[in-house]
DNA sequence: TATGTTTGCCAACAAGCGTTGACCAACGCG
DNA sequence: CGCGTTGGTCAACGCTTGTTGGCAAACATA
């Protein structure tokens, strides 16, 4: 009941490092992996707990529910670059390159895409990412403000389509493509969607 | 409700129209709807049976298992046009138009896409559709036979990306686009992926 | 040492799932 | 009429799921 959480080793800046932090991050890592591999429904709390080598009830204690765990596991920040600093006719290439790098190293993105395809809450989360992160960047580049949503949406369709076929559906020819090839093919597309005059 | 044709009037050609055919198709329709709306795991046999107003056990009798039902519900034929009959620089537009028409009228495609994102068997089914239906068409148009798989894969990424954002994730700006706009934007992309010299 | 808080495991719950088999009501036909 | 086939319901099975509460150690503080 006491709110006091003073610790002997709490020296100065930042919150004290609790013993449970290790388990917490272990759970989150296992959750990301499972969500990415299996999607929301088939990624069971029991399996995640087994991966993290703790009891399923701990997951509930730390994250309240399965939805809470998912929300905590995939807190997505695309870290999109500031396109005002990029040459006007290079924004397409910059965006594709950035996205590809994200997907290659980060399995959260596969998780959120897989869940977005199954789950209503997941879809809404993706809508939020699109609205809060991609739309503003598109606004920096698009000529006509009124066309920003449509153009950003077209970019999303191409970028997510690549991610879908390469990381989720695993089409053989798409998986075989080297990153440079992908950039070379997709950059002009994204460039046109973003900045070229409308057809 | 049954509208059953009498067996005695079974005149010659084709198998007799059984009374159960109505239920069968009702189950399939309900299954398509549920799979499209909920994905594989959350589309329960019980819910499908309730939609079709019959007992869950009937689904098992007719289709053996949930996987059997899914296989029967989404037997996918894209009916892709013969691109050798189309002007060389119009194949992009033709393909986009055809795909868009399919998606707009046919919820099987949403179902198979949603399931492909969750389910291993679903993903393999999509790989098969790509291999057996899109690849051959690309072979009709691509200049260099060696590039056919990569080029077809790029087309798939754009077309499926559109379907994903429009019909599954339901991004507002993508949903708002009129079909003609989509064709106008995507046709040049697909055209370039298929037939333009590699970058 | 004594006390209260963390951290964790265990066993169980209620609900929902796919699936099965027993049983019943029509129907077609001799 | 009687009888086999068909179309259908019902009740249950075994299992897995998310979730809960109790209890025992480990630890921190006094």
CSV table of C-alpha atoms (C1' of nucleotides) in Angstrom, one decimal:
chain,number,residue,atom,x,y,z
A,1,UNK,CA,0.0,0.0,0.0
A,2,UNK,CA,2.9,2.3,0.7
A,3,UNK,CA,3.9,4.2,-2.5
A,4,UNK,CA,7.5,4.4,-1.3
A,5,UNK,CA,9.9,2.8,-3.7
A,6,UNK,CA,13.2,4.1,-2.6
A,7,UNK,CA,16.0,1.8,-3.2
A,8,UNK,CA,19.5,1.8,-1.7
A,9,UNK,CA,21.2,1.7,-5.1
A,10,UNK,CA,19.0,4.4,-6.6
A,11,UNK,CA,21.8,6.8,-7.2
A,12,UNK,CA,20.6,9.9,-9.0
A,13,UNK,CA,19.2,10.0,-12.5
A,14,UNK,CA,16.6,7.6,-13.8
A,15,UNK,CA,14.3,5.1,-12.2
A,16,UNK,CA,15.8,2.3,-10.2
A,17,UNK,CA,16.6,-0.9,-12.1
A,18,UNK,CA,14.3,-3.5,-10.7
A,19,UNK,CA,15.0,-7.2,-10.8
A,20,UNK,CA,11.9,-7.7,-12.8
A,21,UNK,CA,13.1,-5.6,-15.7
A,22,UNK,CA,15.0,-8.5,-17.2
A,23,UNK,CA,11.9,-10.7,-17.3
A,24,UNK,CA,9.8,-7.9,-18.6
A,25,UNK,CA,12.1,-7.4,-21.6
A,26,UNK,CA,12.4,-11.1,-22.1
A,27,UNK,CA,8.6,-11.3,-22.3
A,28,UNK,CA,8.5,-8.4,-24.8
A,29,UNK,CA,11.2,-10.0,-27.0
A,30,UNK,CA,9.4,-13.4,-27.0
A,31,UNK,CA,6.1,-11.6,-27.7
A,32,UNK,CA,7.5,-9.7,-30.7
A,33,UNK,CA,8.9,-12.9,-32.1
A,34,UNK,CA,5.7,-14.9,-31.7
A,35,UNK,CA,3.4,-12.1,-33.0
A,36,UNK,CA,5.7,-11.7,-36.0
A,37,UNK,CA,5.8,-15.4,-36.7
A,38,UNK,CA,2.2,-16.4,-35.9
A,39,UNK,CA,0.0,-13.4,-35.9
A,40,UNK,CA,-2.2,-12.3,-33.1
A,41,UNK,CA,-4.6,-15.2,-32.5
A,42,UNK,CA,-2.1,-18.0,-32.8
A,43,UNK,CA,0.6,-16.4,-30.7
A,44,UNK,CA,-0.6,-17.7,-27.3
A,45,UNK,CA,0.4,-16.2,-24.0
A,46,UNK,CA,1.4,-19.7,-22.9
A,47,UNK,CA,3.8,-20.0,-25.8
A,48,UNK,CA,5.3,-16.6,-25.2
A,49,UNK,CA,5.7,-17.3,-21.6
A,50,UNK,CA,7.5,-20.6,-22.4
A,51,UNK,CA,9.8,-18.8,-24.7
A,52,UNK,CA,10.6,-16.3,-22.0
A,53,UNK,CA,11.0,-19.1,-19.5
A,54,UNK,CA,8.4,-17.8,-17.0
A,55,UNK,CA,4.9,-18.6,-16.0
A,56,UNK,CA,2.0,-17.4,-18.1
A,57,UNK,CA,0.5,-15.7,-15.2
A,58,UNK,CA,3.5,-13.3,-15.1
A,59,UNK,CA,2.5,-12.0,-18.5
A,60,UNK,CA,-0.8,-11.1,-17.0
A,61,UNK,CA,0.7,-9.4,-14.0
A,62,UNK,CA,3.0,-7.3,-16.1
A,63,UNK,CA,0.8,-6.4,-19.0
A,64,UNK,CA,-2.7,-6.9,-17.8
A,65,UNK,CA,-4.0,-8.8,-20.8
A,66,UNK,CA,-3.0,-10.1,-24.2
A,67,UNK,CA,-4.0,-6.9,-25.8
A,68,UNK,CA,-1.9,-5.0,-23.4
A,69,UNK,CA,1.0,-7.2,-24.1
A,70,UNK,CA,0.6,-6.6,-27.8
A,71,UNK,CA,0.4,-2.9,-27.4
A,72,UNK,CA,3.5,-2.8,-25.3
A,73,UNK,CA,5.4,-5.2,-27.6
A,74,UNK,CA,4.9,-3.3,-30.8
A,75,UNK,CA,5.3,0.4,-30.0
A,76,UNK,CA,6.1,1.4,-33.5
A,77,UNK,CA,8.3,4.4,-34.4
A,78,UNK,CA,9.3,4.4,-38.1
A,79,UNK,CA,11.9,7.2,-37.5
A,80,UNK,CA,11.2,8.6,-40.9
A,81,UNK,CA,13.8,11.0,-42.1
A,82,UNK,CA,13.2,14.7,-42.6
A,83,UNK,CA,12.6,14.8,-46.3
A,84,UNK,CA,13.1,18.6,-46.5
A,85,UNK,CA,16.8,17.9,-46.2
A,86,UNK,CA,16.7,15.6,-49.2
A,87,UNK,CA,17.1,16.5,-52.8
A,88,UNK,CA,13.6,16.9,-54.4
A,89,UNK,CA,14.1,14.1,-56.9
A,90,UNK,CA,15.7,11.7,-54.4
A,91,UNK,CA,12.9,11.5,-51.9
A,92,UNK,CA,11.5,8.3,-53.4
A,93,UNK,CA,14.9,6.5,-53.2
A,94,UNK,CA,15.4,7.9,-49.6
A,95,UNK,CA,12.0,6.6,-48.5
A,96,UNK,CA,12.3,3.1,-50.0
A,97,UNK,CA,15.8,2.7,-48.6
A,98,UNK,CA,14.7,3.7,-45.2
A,99,UNK,CA,11.7,1.4,-45.2
A,100,UNK,CA,13.7,-1.5,-46.5
A,101,UNK,CA,16.3,-1.0,-43.8
A,102,UNK,CA,13.6,-1.0,-41.1
A,103,UNK,CA,12.0,-4.2,-42.3
A,104,UNK,CA,15.3,-6.0,-42.7
A,105,UNK,CA,16.4,-5.4,-39.1
A,106,UNK,CA,13.2,-5.1,-37.3
A,107,UNK,CA,10.7,-7.9,-36.7
A,108,UNK,CA,8.2,-5.7,-35.0
A,109,UNK,CA,7.1,-4.5,-38.4
A,110,UNK,CA,6.3,-8.0,-39.6
A,111,UNK,CA,4.4,-8.5,-36.4
A,112,UNK,CA,2.3,-5.4,-36.7
A,113,UNK,CA,1.6,-6.2,-40.4
A,114,UNK,CA,0.5,-9.7,-39.7
A,115,UNK,CA,-1.7,-8.7,-36.8
A,116,UNK,CA,-3.1,-5.8,-38.9
A,117,UNK,CA,-4.3,-8.3,-41.4
A,118,UNK,CA,-6.1,-10.4,-38.9
A,119,UNK,CA,-7.2,-8.2,-36.1
A,120,UNK,CA,-9.4,-5.1,-36.0
A,121,UNK,CA,-7.2,-3.5,-33.3
A,122,UNK,CA,-4.1,-4.3,-35.4
A,123,UNK,CA,-5.6,-2.6,-38.4
A,124,UNK,CA,-6.4,0.5,-36.5
A,125,UNK,CA,-2.9,0.6,-35.2
A,126,UNK,CA,-1.6,0.5,-38.7
A,127,UNK,CA,-4.0,3.3,-39.7
A,128,UNK,CA,-2.6,5.3,-36.8
A,129,UNK,CA,1.0,4.8,-37.9
A,130,UNK,CA,0.1,5.8,-41.4
A,131,UNK,CA,-1.7,8.9,-40.3
A,132,UNK,CA,0.8,10.1,-37.7
A,133,UNK,CA,4.0,9.2,-39.4
A,134,UNK,CA,3.7,8.8,-43.1
A,135,UNK,CA,1.2,11.5,-43.8
A,136,UNK,CA,3.3,14.3,-42.2
A,137,UNK,CA,6.3,13.3,-44.2
A,138,UNK,CA,4.3,13.3,-47.4
A,139,UNK,CA,3.2,16.7,-46.6
A,140,UNK,CA,6.8,17.9,-46.7
A,141,UNK,CA,7.1,16.8,-50.3
A,142,UNK,CA,3.8,16.9,-52.1
A,143,UNK,CA,3.1,19.8,-54.4
A,144,UNK,CA,-0.7,20.1,-53.8
A,145,UNK,CA,-1.7,19.8,-50.1
A,146,UNK,CA,-5.1,18.5,-51.1
A,147,UNK,CA,-3.5,15.5,-52.8
A,148,UNK,CA,-1.3,14.6,-49.8
A,149,UNK,CA,-3.6,11.8,-48.4
A,150,UNK,CA,-4.0,10.0,-51.7
A,151,UNK,CA,-0.4,10.2,-52.6
A,152,UNK,CA,0.8,9.0,-49.2
A,153,UNK,CA,-1.7,6.2,-49.5
A,154,UNK,CA,-0.3,5.1,-52.8
A,155,UNK,CA,3.2,5.1,-51.3
A,156,UNK,CA,1.9,3.0,-48.5
A,157,UNK,CA,0.3,0.5,-50.9
A,158,UNK,CA,3.6,-0.1,-52.7
A,159,UNK,CA,5.8,-0.2,-49.6
A,160,UNK,CA,3.4,-2.5,-47.6
A,161,UNK,CA,2.9,-4.6,-50.7
A,162,UNK,CA,6.6,-5.3,-50.9
A,163,UNK,CA,6.7,-6.1,-47.2
A,164,UNK,CA,3.7,-8.4,-47.5
A,165,UNK,CA,5.1,-10.4,-50.4
A,166,UNK,CA,8.7,-10.5,-49.1
A,167,UNK,CA,8.3,-10.9,-45.4
A,168,UNK,CA,4.9,-12.4,-44.8
A,169,UNK,CA,3.8,-14.4,-47.9
A,170,UNK,CA,7.5,-15.0,-48.8
A,171,UNK,CA,7.1,-15.2,-52.6
A,172,UNK,CA,10.3,-16.8,-53.8
A,173,UNK,CA,11.2,-14.2,-56.4
A,174,UNK,CA,10.5,-11.3,-54.0
A,175,UNK,CA,12.6,-12.9,-51.3
A,176,UNK,CA,15.4,-13.5,-53.9
A,177,UNK,CA,15.7,-9.8,-54.8
A,178,UNK,CA,18.7,-8.0,-53.5
A,179,UNK,CA,18.0,-4.8,-51.5
A,180,UNK,CA,19.7,-2.6,-54.2
A,181,UNK,CA,17.4,-4.1,-56.9
A,182,UNK,CA,14.4,-3.4,-54.8
A,183,UNK,CA,15.4,0.2,-54.3
A,184,UNK,CA,16.2,0.6,-58.0
A,185,UNK,CA,12.7,-0.7,-59.0
A,186,UNK,CA,10.6,0.9,-56.3
A,187,UNK,CA,12.2,4.3,-55.9
A,188,UNK,CA,10.9,5.7,-59.2
A,189,UNK,CA,7.4,4.5,-58.3
A,190,UNK,CA,7.4,6.1,-54.9
A,191,UNK,CA,9.0,9.2,-56.3
A,192,UNK,CA,6.2,9.5,-58.8
A,193,UNK,CA,3.4,8.9,-56.3
A,194,UNK,CA,4.8,11.6,-54.0
A,195,UNK,CA,6.0,14.3,-56.3
A,196,UNK,CA,5.1,13.9,-59.9
A,197,UNK,CA,2.1,15.7,-61.4
A,198,UNK,CA,-1.0,13.7,-61.1
A,199,UNK,CA,-1.8,11.5,-64.1
B,1,UNK,CA,-35.8,-22.1,-48.9
B,2,UNK,CA,-34.7,-25.3,-50.5
B,3,UNK,CA,-36.1,-24.7,-53.9
B,4,UNK,CA,-35.2,-28.3,-54.6
B,5,UNK,CA,-35.6,-29.5,-58.1
B,6,UNK,CA,-37.4,-32.8,-58.2
B,7,UNK,CA,-35.1,-35.7,-58.8
B,8,UNK,CA,-37.5,-37.3,-61.3
B,9,UNK,CA,-36.9,-34.5,-63.7
B,10,UNK,CA,-33.2,-35.1,-63.9
B,11,UNK,CA,-33.0,-35.1,-67.6
B,12,UNK,CA,-29.8,-36.4,-68.9
B,13,UNK,CA,-26.7,-34.2,-68.7
B,14,UNK,CA,-25.0,-33.5,-65.4
B,15,UNK,CA,-25.3,-34.9,-61.9
B,16,UNK,CA,-28.7,-34.8,-60.2
B,17,UNK,CA,-29.5,-31.7,-58.2
B,18,UNK,CA,-29.6,-32.9,-54.7
B,19,UNK,CA,-31.6,-31.3,-52.0
B,20,UNK,CA,-28.4,-30.7,-50.0
B,21,UNK,CA,-26.8,-28.5,-52.7
B,22,UNK,CA,-28.6,-25.5,-51.3
B,23,UNK,CA,-27.2,-26.0,-47.9
B,24,UNK,CA,-23.8,-26.7,-49.4
B,25,UNK,CA,-23.7,-23.4,-51.2
B,26,UNK,CA,-25.1,-21.6,-48.2
B,27,UNK,CA,-22.3,-22.9,-46.1
B,28,UNK,CA,-19.7,-21.9,-48.7
B,29,UNK,CA,-21.2,-18.4,-49.0
B,30,UNK,CA,-21.1,-18.0,-45.2
B,31,UNK,CA,-17.6,-19.3,-45.0
B,32,UNK,CA,-16.3,-17.0,-47.7
B,33,UNK,CA,-17.9,-14.0,-45.8
B,34,UNK,CA,-16.5,-15.1,-42.4
B,35,UNK,CA,-13.0,-15.9,-43.7
B,36,UNK,CA,-12.9,-12.6,-45.5
B,37,UNK,CA,-14.1,-10.6,-42.5
B,38,UNK,CA,-12.2,-12.4,-39.7
B,39,UNK,CA,-9.3,-14.4,-41.1
B,40,UNK,CA,-8.8,-18.1,-40.6
B,41,UNK,CA,-8.5,-18.5,-36.8
B,42,UNK,CA,-11.3,-16.2,-35.8
B,43,UNK,CA,-13.8,-17.5,-38.4
B,44,UNK,CA,-15.2,-20.3,-36.4
B,45,UNK,CA,-17.1,-23.2,-37.8
B,46,UNK,CA,-19.9,-22.5,-35.3
B,47,UNK,CA,-20.3,-19.0,-36.5
B,48,UNK,CA,-20.3,-20.1,-40.1
B,49,UNK,CA,-22.9,-22.7,-39.4
B,50,UNK,CA,-25.0,-20.2,-37.6
B,51,UNK,CA,-24.8,-17.8,-40.6
B,52,UNK,CA,-25.9,-20.7,-42.8
B,53,UNK,CA,-28.6,-21.6,-40.3
B,54,UNK,CA,-27.6,-25.2,-39.9
B,55,UNK,CA,-25.8,-27.3,-37.3
B,56,UNK,CA,-22.0,-27.1,-37.1
B,57,UNK,CA,-21.8,-30.8,-37.5
B,58,UNK,CA,-23.1,-30.4,-41.1
B,59,UNK,CA,-20.0,-28.5,-42.0
B,60,UNK,CA,-17.9,-31.4,-40.9
B,61,UNK,CA,-20.1,-33.9,-42.8
B,62,UNK,CA,-19.8,-31.9,-46.0
B,63,UNK,CA,-16.2,-30.7,-45.9
B,64,UNK,CA,-14.5,-33.0,-43.5
B,65,UNK,CA,-12.6,-30.4,-41.5
B,66,UNK,CA,-12.1,-26.7,-41.2
B,67,UNK,CA,-9.2,-26.8,-43.6
B,68,UNK,CA,-11.3,-28.7,-46.1
B,69,UNK,CA,-14.0,-26.0,-45.8
B,70,UNK,CA,-11.5,-23.3,-46.4
B,71,UNK,CA,-10.0,-25.1,-49.4
B,72,UNK,CA,-13.5,-25.5,-50.9
B,73,UNK,CA,-14.6,-22.0,-50.1
B,74,UNK,CA,-11.7,-20.2,-51.8
B,75,UNK,CA,-11.0,-22.0,-55.0
B,76,UNK,CA,-9.4,-19.1,-56.7
B,77,UNK,CA,-9.2,-18.5,-60.4
B,78,UNK,CA,-8.1,-15.0,-61.3
B,79,UNK,CA,-9.3,-15.4,-64.9
B,80,UNK,CA,-6.4,-13.3,-66.1
B,81,UNK,CA,-6.8,-12.0,-69.7
B,82,UNK,CA,-4.6,-13.1,-72.5
B,83,UNK,CA,-2.2,-10.2,-72.7
B,84,UNK,CA,-0.9,-11.2,-76.2
B,85,UNK,CA,-4.2,-9.7,-77.4
B,86,UNK,CA,-3.5,-6.4,-75.8
B,87,UNK,CA,-1.5,-3.4,-77.1
B,88,UNK,CA,2.1,-3.6,-75.8
B,89,UNK,CA,1.9,-0.3,-73.9
B,90,UNK,CA,-1.6,-1.1,-72.5
B,91,UNK,CA,-0.9,-4.3,-70.6
B,92,UNK,CA,-0.3,-2.4,-67.3
B,93,UNK,CA,-3.7,-0.7,-67.5
B,94,UNK,CA,-5.3,-3.9,-68.5
B,95,UNK,CA,-3.9,-5.8,-65.6
B,96,UNK,CA,-4.7,-3.2,-63.0
B,97,UNK,CA,-8.2,-2.8,-64.3
B,98,UNK,CA,-8.8,-6.6,-64.3
B,99,UNK,CA,-7.5,-6.9,-60.7
B,100,UNK,CA,-9.5,-4.1,-59.4
B,101,UNK,CA,-12.7,-5.5,-60.9
B,102,UNK,CA,-12.0,-8.8,-59.3
B,103,UNK,CA,-11.4,-7.4,-55.9
B,104,UNK,CA,-14.4,-5.1,-56.0
B,105,UNK,CA,-16.9,-7.9,-56.8
B,106,UNK,CA,-15.3,-10.8,-55.1
B,107,UNK,CA,-14.8,-11.3,-51.4
B,108,UNK,CA,-12.9,-14.6,-51.9
B,109,UNK,CA,-9.8,-12.5,-52.7
B,110,UNK,CA,-10.0,-10.7,-49.4
B,111,UNK,CA,-10.5,-14.0,-47.6
B,112,UNK,CA,-7.5,-15.6,-49.2
B,113,UNK,CA,-5.3,-12.5,-48.6
B,114,UNK,CA,-6.3,-12.3,-44.9
B,115,UNK,CA,-5.7,-16.0,-44.4
B,116,UNK,CA,-2.5,-15.8,-46.3
B,117,UNK,CA,-1.2,-13.3,-43.8
B,118,UNK,CA,-2.0,-15.5,-40.8
B,119,UNK,CA,-1.8,-19.0,-41.9
B,120,UNK,CA,1.1,-21.0,-43.4
B,121,UNK,CA,-1.3,-23.0,-45.6
B,122,UNK,CA,-2.9,-19.7,-46.7
B,123,UNK,CA,0.5,-18.3,-47.7
B,124,UNK,CA,1.3,-21.4,-49.7
B,125,UNK,CA,-2.0,-21.1,-51.5
B,126,UNK,CA,-1.1,-17.5,-52.5
B,127,UNK,CA,2.3,-18.6,-53.6
B,128,UNK,CA,0.6,-21.1,-55.8
B,129,UNK,CA,-1.8,-18.6,-57.3
B,130,UNK,CA,1.1,-16.3,-58.1
B,131,UNK,CA,3.2,-19.1,-59.6
B,132,UNK,CA,0.4,-20.7,-61.7
B,133,UNK,CA,-1.6,-17.7,-62.8
B,134,UNK,CA,0.4,-14.4,-62.7
B,135,UNK,CA,3.8,-15.8,-63.8
B,136,UNK,CA,2.5,-17.2,-67.1
B,137,UNK,CA,0.9,-14.0,-67.9
B,138,UNK,CA,4.0,-12.0,-67.2
B,139,UNK,CA,5.9,-14.4,-69.5
B,140,UNK,CA,3.7,-13.3,-72.4
B,141,UNK,CA,4.9,-9.7,-72.0
B,142,UNK,CA,8.3,-9.5,-70.4
B,143,UNK,CA,11.2,-8.9,-72.8
B,144,UNK,CA,13.8,-11.0,-71.0
B,145,UNK,CA,12.6,-14.5,-69.9
B,146,UNK,CA,15.2,-14.5,-67.1
B,147,UNK,CA,13.6,-11.4,-65.6
B,148,UNK,CA,10.1,-12.8,-65.6
B,149,UNK,CA,9.9,-13.9,-62.0
B,150,UNK,CA,11.3,-10.7,-60.5
B,151,UNK,CA,9.1,-8.5,-62.7
B,152,UNK,CA,6.0,-10.5,-61.9
B,153,UNK,CA,6.8,-10.3,-58.2
B,154,UNK,CA,7.1,-6.6,-58.4
B,155,UNK,CA,3.6,-6.4,-60.0
B,156,UNK,CA,2.3,-8.6,-57.3
B,157,UNK,CA,3.8,-6.4,-54.6
B,158,UNK,CA,2.0,-3.3,-56.0
B,159,UNK,CA,-1.3,-5.1,-56.7
B,160,UNK,CA,-1.5,-6.9,-53.4
B,161,UNK,CA,-0.3,-3.8,-51.6
B,162,UNK,CA,-3.3,-1.9,-52.9
B,163,UNK,CA,-5.6,-4.7,-51.9
B,164,UNK,CA,-4.1,-4.8,-48.5
B,165,UNK,CA,-4.5,-1.1,-47.8
B,166,UNK,CA,-7.9,-0.8,-49.4
B,167,UNK,CA,-9.7,-4.0,-48.5
B,168,UNK,CA,-8.0,-5.3,-45.4
B,169,UNK,CA,-6.4,-2.4,-43.5
B,170,UNK,CA,-9.0,0.0,-44.9
B,171,UNK,CA,-6.8,3.1,-45.0
B,172,UNK,CA,-9.2,6.0,-45.3
B,173,UNK,CA,-7.5,7.7,-48.3
B,174,UNK,CA,-7.1,4.4,-50.1
B,175,UNK,CA,-10.7,3.5,-49.6
B,176,UNK,CA,-11.7,7.0,-50.8
B,177,UNK,CA,-9.9,6.6,-54.2
B,178,UNK,CA,-12.2,6.1,-57.2
B,179,UNK,CA,-11.4,3.1,-59.3
B,180,UNK,CA,-10.4,5.3,-62.3
B,181,UNK,CA,-8.0,7.1,-60.1
B,182,UNK,CA,-6.4,3.9,-59.0
B,183,UNK,CA,-6.0,2.7,-62.5
B,184,UNK,CA,-4.5,6.0,-63.6
B,185,UNK,CA,-1.9,5.9,-60.8
B,186,UNK,CA,-1.1,2.2,-60.8
B,187,UNK,CA,-1.1,1.4,-64.5
B,188,UNK,CA,2.2,3.1,-65.3
B,189,UNK,CA,3.8,1.4,-62.4
B,190,UNK,CA,2.7,-2.1,-63.4
B,191,UNK,CA,3.5,-1.3,-67.0
B,192,UNK,CA,7.1,-0.3,-66.0
B,193,UNK,CA,7.5,-3.4,-63.8
B,194,UNK,CA,6.4,-5.7,-66.7
B,195,UNK,CA,7.8,-4.2,-69.8
B,196,UNK,CA,10.1,-1.3,-69.3
B,197,UNK,CA,13.9,-1.8,-69.5
B,198,UNK,CA,15.3,-2.7,-66.1
B,199,UNK,CA,16.7,0.3,-64.2
C,1,DT,C1',16.0,-10.5,13.5
C,2,DA,C1',11.3,-9.1,12.1
C,3,DT,C1',8.3,-7.1,8.6
C,4,DG,C1',6.5,-5.9,4.4
C,5,DT,C1',7.1,-5.9,-0.6
C,6,DT,C1',8.6,-8.2,-5.1
C,7,DT,C1',8.9,-11.9,-8.0
C,8,DG,C1',7.5,-16.1,-9.2
C,9,DC,C1',5.0,-20.8,-9.6
C,10,DC,C1',1.0,-23.7,-9.3
C,11,DA,C1',-3.6,-25.1,-9.9
C,12,DA,C1',-7.7,-24.0,-11.3
C,13,DC,C1',-11.5,-21.6,-13.6
C,14,DA,C1',-15.0,-20.6,-17.4
C,15,DA,C1',-15.4,-20.2,-22.1
C,16,DG,C1',-14.7,-21.4,-26.6
C,17,DC,C1',-12.8,-24.4,-30.1
C,18,DG,C1',-13.0,-28.5,-33.7
C,19,DT,C1',-14.8,-32.7,-33.9
C,20,DT,C1',-17.7,-37.1,-33.2
C,21,DG,C1',-21.4,-40.3,-32.8
C,22,DA,C1',-26.1,-41.3,-31.6
C,23,DC,C1',-30.5,-40.3,-32.9
C,24,DC,C1',-34.6,-38.5,-35.6
C,25,DA,C1',-37.6,-36.9,-39.7
C,26,DA,C1',-38.4,-36.9,-44.2
C,27,DC,C1',-38.2,-38.9,-48.7
C,28,DG,C1',-38.0,-42.4,-52.9
C,29,DC,C1',-38.9,-46.8,-54.3
C,30,DG,C1',-40.2,-51.9,-54.3
D,1,DC,C1',-46.8,-51.0,-46.4
D,2,DG,C1',-41.6,-51.5,-45.2
D,3,DC,C1',-36.9,-50.1,-45.9
D,4,DG,C1',-32.6,-47.9,-47.1
D,5,DT,C1',-30.8,-43.5,-48.1
D,6,DT,C1',-30.5,-38.7,-47.3
D,7,DG,C1',-30.5,-34.2,-44.6
D,8,DG,C1',-30.5,-32.6,-40.3
D,9,DT,C1',-30.3,-31.8,-34.9
D,10,DC,C1',-28.5,-32.6,-30.3
D,11,DA,C1',-25.4,-33.5,-26.7
D,12,DA,C1',-21.3,-34.4,-25.6
D,13,DC,C1',-16.0,-35.3,-26.1
D,14,DG,C1',-11.2,-33.7,-25.4
D,15,DC,C1',-8.5,-29.9,-25.8
D,16,DT,C1',-6.7,-25.1,-25.7
D,17,DT,C1',-7.4,-20.5,-24.6
D,18,DG,C1',-7.1,-16.1,-21.5
D,19,DT,C1',-7.4,-15.2,-17.0
D,20,DT,C1',-7.5,-15.4,-11.7
D,21,DG,C1',-6.2,-16.1,-6.8
D,22,DG,C1',-3.5,-18.4,-3.4
D,23,DC,C1',0.9,-19.5,-1.7
D,24,DA,C1',6.0,-19.7,-1.3
D,25,DA,C1',10.4,-18.1,-1.7
D,26,DA,C1',13.7,-14.0,-2.4
D,27,DC,C1',14.7,-9.6,-1.1
D,28,DA,C1',14.8,-4.8,1.2
D,29,DT,C1',14.4,-2.2,5.0
D,30,DA,C1',14.2,-1.4,9.8
